[in-house]
Amino acid sequence: MAGTRGSAAQAPEAAAPEGRTGAAGPRPNSAGLPAQTVEAPEGTRTVNGPGVSFTEPDIGAQFVRPLPDSPRPAIVALARHCTNRLLGKDQLLPYEYWSFAEAATDDEAEMLCHLKMRRPYTLDAAAKATHIPAVTLEPMLDRLSYTGLLEYNWENPTRTKQWVLPMLVPGSAEFLNMRMGQLAEHPVFAKFFEQASKGPLSRATPMVPPGGAGIGMHVIPVERAIEHENHSVSIEHIKHWLDKYDGKYAASACSCRMSRQVMGEGCGDDYNDWCIAVGDMADYVVETDRGRYVDRDEVYEILRRAEDNGFVHQITNIDGENKIFAICNCNVNVCYALRTSQLFNTPNLSRSAYVAHTDAKSCVACGRCVEVCPAGAVKLGQKLCDRRTHAVPGYPKQELPDEVKWGPEKWSPRYRDTNRIETYDTGTAPCKTACPAHVAVQGYLKLAAQGRYADALALIRRENPLPAVCGRICNRRCEDACTRGAVDRAVAIDEVKKFVAQTELDPATRHVPPQVRPKVEGDFTERVAIVGAGPAGLSCAYYLAEKGYHPVVFERSARPGGMLTYGIPGYKLEKDVVAAEVAVIEAMGAEFRYDVEVGRDVTLDELRAQGFKAFYLAIGCQGGRLAGVAGEEGPGVSAAVDFLRAVSMAQAGERGFEEAARRVGLTVAGDGRLSLDGPTVVVGGGNVAIDVARTAARLGSEPVSMWCLESPAEMPASEQECAEAAEDGATVHNGWGPAEVVRGEDGSVRGITLKCCTRVFDEDGRFSPTYDESDTTFVPAARVVLSIGQSIEWGGLLDGSAVELGRGRGAVADPVTFQTAEPDVFAGGDVYTGPKFAIDAIAAGHEAAVSIHRFVQGGTLTIGRNQRRYHKIDREKVEPGNYDEAGRNEPRVDHELERKLPFSEYVAAFTEQQVRAETARCLGCGASVVDENKCIGCGLCTTKCEFDAIHLFRERPECSRMVKSESKLSAIAPYALKREFKIRFKKK
């Protein structure tokens, strides 16, 4: 058979074996392949040209050349022969043509056209069908099997090897994408798979009956979600299929993950080992360098890890109920099989026979089921009744194509994003909504009420890796929003958190969370540097370590914590609490390097040269601001952060504390005792000013006074903070601003002159103070501490960097991903937002970890990301129902300990009795709500629920009907006819 030979994909004889799947294949970004991440326009409905994008972004188009003026006839014939579109079968599409052109020579293409699709051929039968001698034919068959246009098995009575020309999907388009080395060399294969798994279904999807009619893949529930189901059938159980193919398993690379990654939309998962080939397919993938053999225990470990990550189990669905060839573990952000139901809003294409339902009485709106649901079928709502209707609000249902016309206007091209919206518009529990980290408050209160303290701590840690810290110093926005606060007083949420987190302080009871890494074997090896060990940096390190990284945290100080250590006095937060939480992060795999200032001791470029792939800048606002008044320069005047830092360093005996203490007028005795002589004036009205005043008073300064611009109602400091300052002996004076620091002839501070502030904010609420310059007062002082703002000290960190600075010299970064103008540099926490609270920085660090993981794995930073858009219910419009009328519990205050050890914590944690009493006060506002029309019955939600509040029910047994692909038209036709009848004669 003569003919022009094209550029065929590498065959076994021409290529060194890649060994373990993808091991020798470079990642797309390191291979220099172009990539693009394009967001679909909001509300787009236009269908692009045939077989192009179908309202989704046209990713991978850069890999597809226009059709040549004179296409190779053999390749054109092969494309038509192998295309399994129901409509437009004779249309030659560029991505199909070029994929076949790169995968086969003309001789091979002509040979393949003599083989009928999905019919097995032994060597003799193939030689007879193709008229090619067996000695010539066999190497061709093996070469094409290695490339992926053919597969083989031994499924005949004599166990003779036989080759099969598969359909495109699942089949050859998929096999072409199962080795990264081959895919990197032929990226058009990625586009081929992406389109072949979508285009042929664009018009047929509404007509597909439950069970999928032999098209594609079929969701199979998590085994433990249905193991006690009395009505289940064998094919619905993973165990059934593992028993059927006992001993014949191979873990292979995920073609969807690799295809999407090459086209710039990777999800960040390691692509190796997620697909489990069974039976003869296991031999095929191993022998063609697509996988490795695994035993049953390894299969179960892969399945467990998949469930931990929220991946959906699916089985092939083209061979009827007696055969599958793979169990896949699919991430909806990249999976083409799940896309068939999600893009077209036609769940019949993939759903199992099961539907999830929640028990509202048991549900506590922790949100774990919502976060894991691949179909967006579960969202957070409320369980309290509306005052006006005396009923719980009704929730919308996804429209289905059963009885209505269906076209692009009904599709969800942005399903990967819209499925990740966590809350119904009517809202959910205000505590979770108000928390910047969206901690599952209602959930951990319930667990604590049940005495399940370890579980409660684990639930908190899902969103907050510093629970013991936040139990002491959080600004408690959850309590401000608490629905119970509309009845009497809010639940003492943070006191419960503090109690739950006490086990963190004892190494014997400290719990190190398990990894949830999207990778089957080993940890991620990419190196990530975190600059700054404050709450943002610690949070980022925690969540990267949880995913299987070993981040390195560079901290210029001698201890971790940032402002937690150097800016918050010990009577609020003892430093062993910070150390205990850092020890957990270290045990998870993070490395900490202290006394290293990036930009001085090592540069970003030097770290890049050492192999670091991404950087998170979380240096906070560690500098203070002066007032710009006469006399403030020199000894005796300091910024609040410098004052508090000096005290912390001196208390710890940290290297260099002597000079820091001298600058703020702190006396350190030989036995280590600290003291302040003479009066102290603190300028400012925020919580940091309160901390300075209380610290000065506890160090013996007398008198201590605070002077601030704001009126009592305008002060940033809380009423509780002001009351505590008064208890320590500090007085607060409102309506005054600094005019001049007065010094004596020797240069020492004698006092400060202040001027009357007549207005702090202008008519638009902007900070714009005005003064009566003639109304002044002089206050004697040995030192003045200015608490009027903080600044960012970049040093040499950004030298030579493209990172841009904005207002207040904060880093400019994307508000969702935190990526800066330097692509491998991310920024977050106070260095991005300006001074805020620890919980804000913790939330930012979590999101940065998500971005960094995706970045270093070559994925998209935005698509399919949990959007964290929570809405709260209006607590004034709901009925509290029956509730425990007990008053709020208060922690015990040990004033004797306070007098004895003024810098030790003197506010005790709750007792167990108080915890039980306080958690009983929770009204239980929120609940998860399932839209059964969207549910695909995967059962992942049941694996995340700690409250036995969500279960699967076998309500759609017809969805377990599996038919052969060859019978798809006979399966579709009756259903399509019945549907058309309903549409035409539906009552108006």
XYZ file of N, CA, C and O in Angstrom, residues 556 563 619-628 632-633 637-645 683 688 692 785-794 808-809 835:
156
model
N 12.120 37.135 59.326
C 13.271 37.953 59.705
C 13.473 38.013 61.213
O 14.570 38.332 61.683
N 2.761 39.854 64.165
C 2.138 40.695 65.180
C 1.483 39.873 66.292
O 1.259 40.381 67.388
N 4.505 39.848 54.689
C 5.357 40.473 55.697
C 4.594 41.406 56.614
O 5.154 41.928 57.581
N 3.298 41.631 56.332
C 2.486 42.441 57.225
C 2.865 43.906 57.229
O 3.630 44.390 56.391
N 2.305 44.612 58.176
C 2.619 46.040 58.382
C 3.359 46.148 59.702
O 2.764 46.433 60.745
N 4.649 45.891 59.668
C 5.435 45.802 60.895
C 6.031 47.137 61.324
O 6.604 47.247 62.393
N 5.897 48.158 60.463
C 6.437 49.463 60.815
C 5.366 50.376 61.384
O 4.171 50.186 61.157
N 5.805 51.379 62.127
C 4.870 52.341 62.695
C 4.921 53.665 61.962
O 5.817 53.914 61.154
N 3.941 54.508 62.256
C 3.893 55.851 61.653
C 4.040 56.899 62.748
O 3.509 56.744 63.844
N 4.749 57.970 62.402
C 4.824 59.116 63.301
C 3.788 60.148 62.870
O 3.179 60.046 61.807
N 3.616 61.187 63.716
C 2.522 62.141 63.500
C 2.928 63.320 62.624
O 2.063 64.070 62.168
N 4.223 63.498 62.430
C 4.663 64.636 61.633
C 4.625 65.942 62.396
O 4.447 67.010 61.797
N 9.034 65.127 67.566
C 8.782 63.680 67.646
C 10.020 62.850 67.306
O 10.086 61.668 67.660
N 10.989 63.426 66.605
C 12.193 62.681 66.268
C 13.127 62.620 67.473
O 13.382 63.637 68.103
N 10.215 58.966 72.002
C 9.015 58.910 71.162
C 9.141 57.681 70.275
O 10.161 57.490 69.601
N 8.126 56.841 70.267
C 8.171 55.617 69.465
C 6.799 55.331 68.881
O 5.776 55.843 69.359
N 6.800 54.536 67.847
C 5.546 54.043 67.291
C 5.072 52.863 68.130
O 5.876 52.153 68.762
N 3.769 52.645 68.130
C 3.180 51.601 68.980
C 3.760 50.230 68.668
O 4.076 49.444 69.582
N 3.909 49.901 67.375
C 4.400 48.568 67.033
C 5.836 48.379 67.512
O 6.221 47.274 67.919
N 6.628 49.452 67.492
C 7.999 49.347 67.982
C 8.021 49.165 69.494
O 8.845 48.407 70.039
N 7.125 49.844 70.174
C 7.045 49.720 71.619
C 6.668 48.292 72.013
O 7.324 47.664 72.860
N 5.608 47.767 71.410
C 5.145 46.424 71.760
C 6.178 45.373 71.370
O 6.372 44.384 72.088
N 6.852 45.590 70.261
C 7.882 44.645 69.825
C 9.050 44.624 70.812
O 9.565 43.554 71.167
N -0.898 58.159 72.045
C -1.716 58.920 71.099
C -2.377 57.940 70.139
O -1.697 57.235 69.391
N -4.750 48.776 69.220
C -3.306 48.742 69.445
C -2.918 49.781 70.491
O -2.076 49.530 71.364
N -0.975 49.195 74.079
C 0.190 49.944 74.560
C -0.082 50.508 75.944
O 0.760 50.418 76.855
N 4.026 57.469 72.985
C 3.896 56.349 72.043
C 2.779 56.693 71.061
O 1.644 56.937 71.472
N 3.130 56.723 69.772
C 2.180 57.107 68.735
C 1.559 55.859 68.113
O 2.257 55.046 67.485
N 0.259 55.733 68.300
C -0.469 54.604 67.725
C -1.463 55.149 66.708
O -2.681 55.119 66.902
N -0.920 55.661 65.600
C -1.763 56.341 64.616
C -1.672 55.684 63.247
O -2.065 56.261 62.242
N -1.188 54.460 63.204
C -1.130 53.745 61.941
C 0.129 52.916 61.829
O 1.067 53.056 62.614
N 0.109 52.044 60.856
C 1.248 51.156 60.612
C 1.710 51.305 59.172
O 0.971 51.784 58.306
N 2.930 50.883 58.923
C 3.503 50.996 57.583
C 4.164 49.679 57.196
O 4.406 48.808 58.027
N 4.444 49.564 55.907
C 5.063 48.356 55.369
C 6.548 48.608 55.172
O 6.945 49.591 54.549
N 7.358 47.723 55.678
C 8.811 47.836 55.553
C 9.295 46.805 54.541
O 9.543 45.651 54.871
N 9.421 47.232 53.280
C 9.792 46.309 52.217
C 11.286 45.977 52.231
O 11.681 44.880 51.818
N -0.615 53.337 50.189
C 0.046 52.924 51.424
C 1.217 52.007 51.185
O 1.659 51.323 52.103
N 1.707 51.982 49.941
C 2.830 51.114 49.558
C 2.505 49.643 49.734
O 3.388 48.799 49.908
N -3.547 47.274 57.489
C -3.784 46.627 58.787
C -5.228 46.168 58.958
O -6.160 46.950 58.839
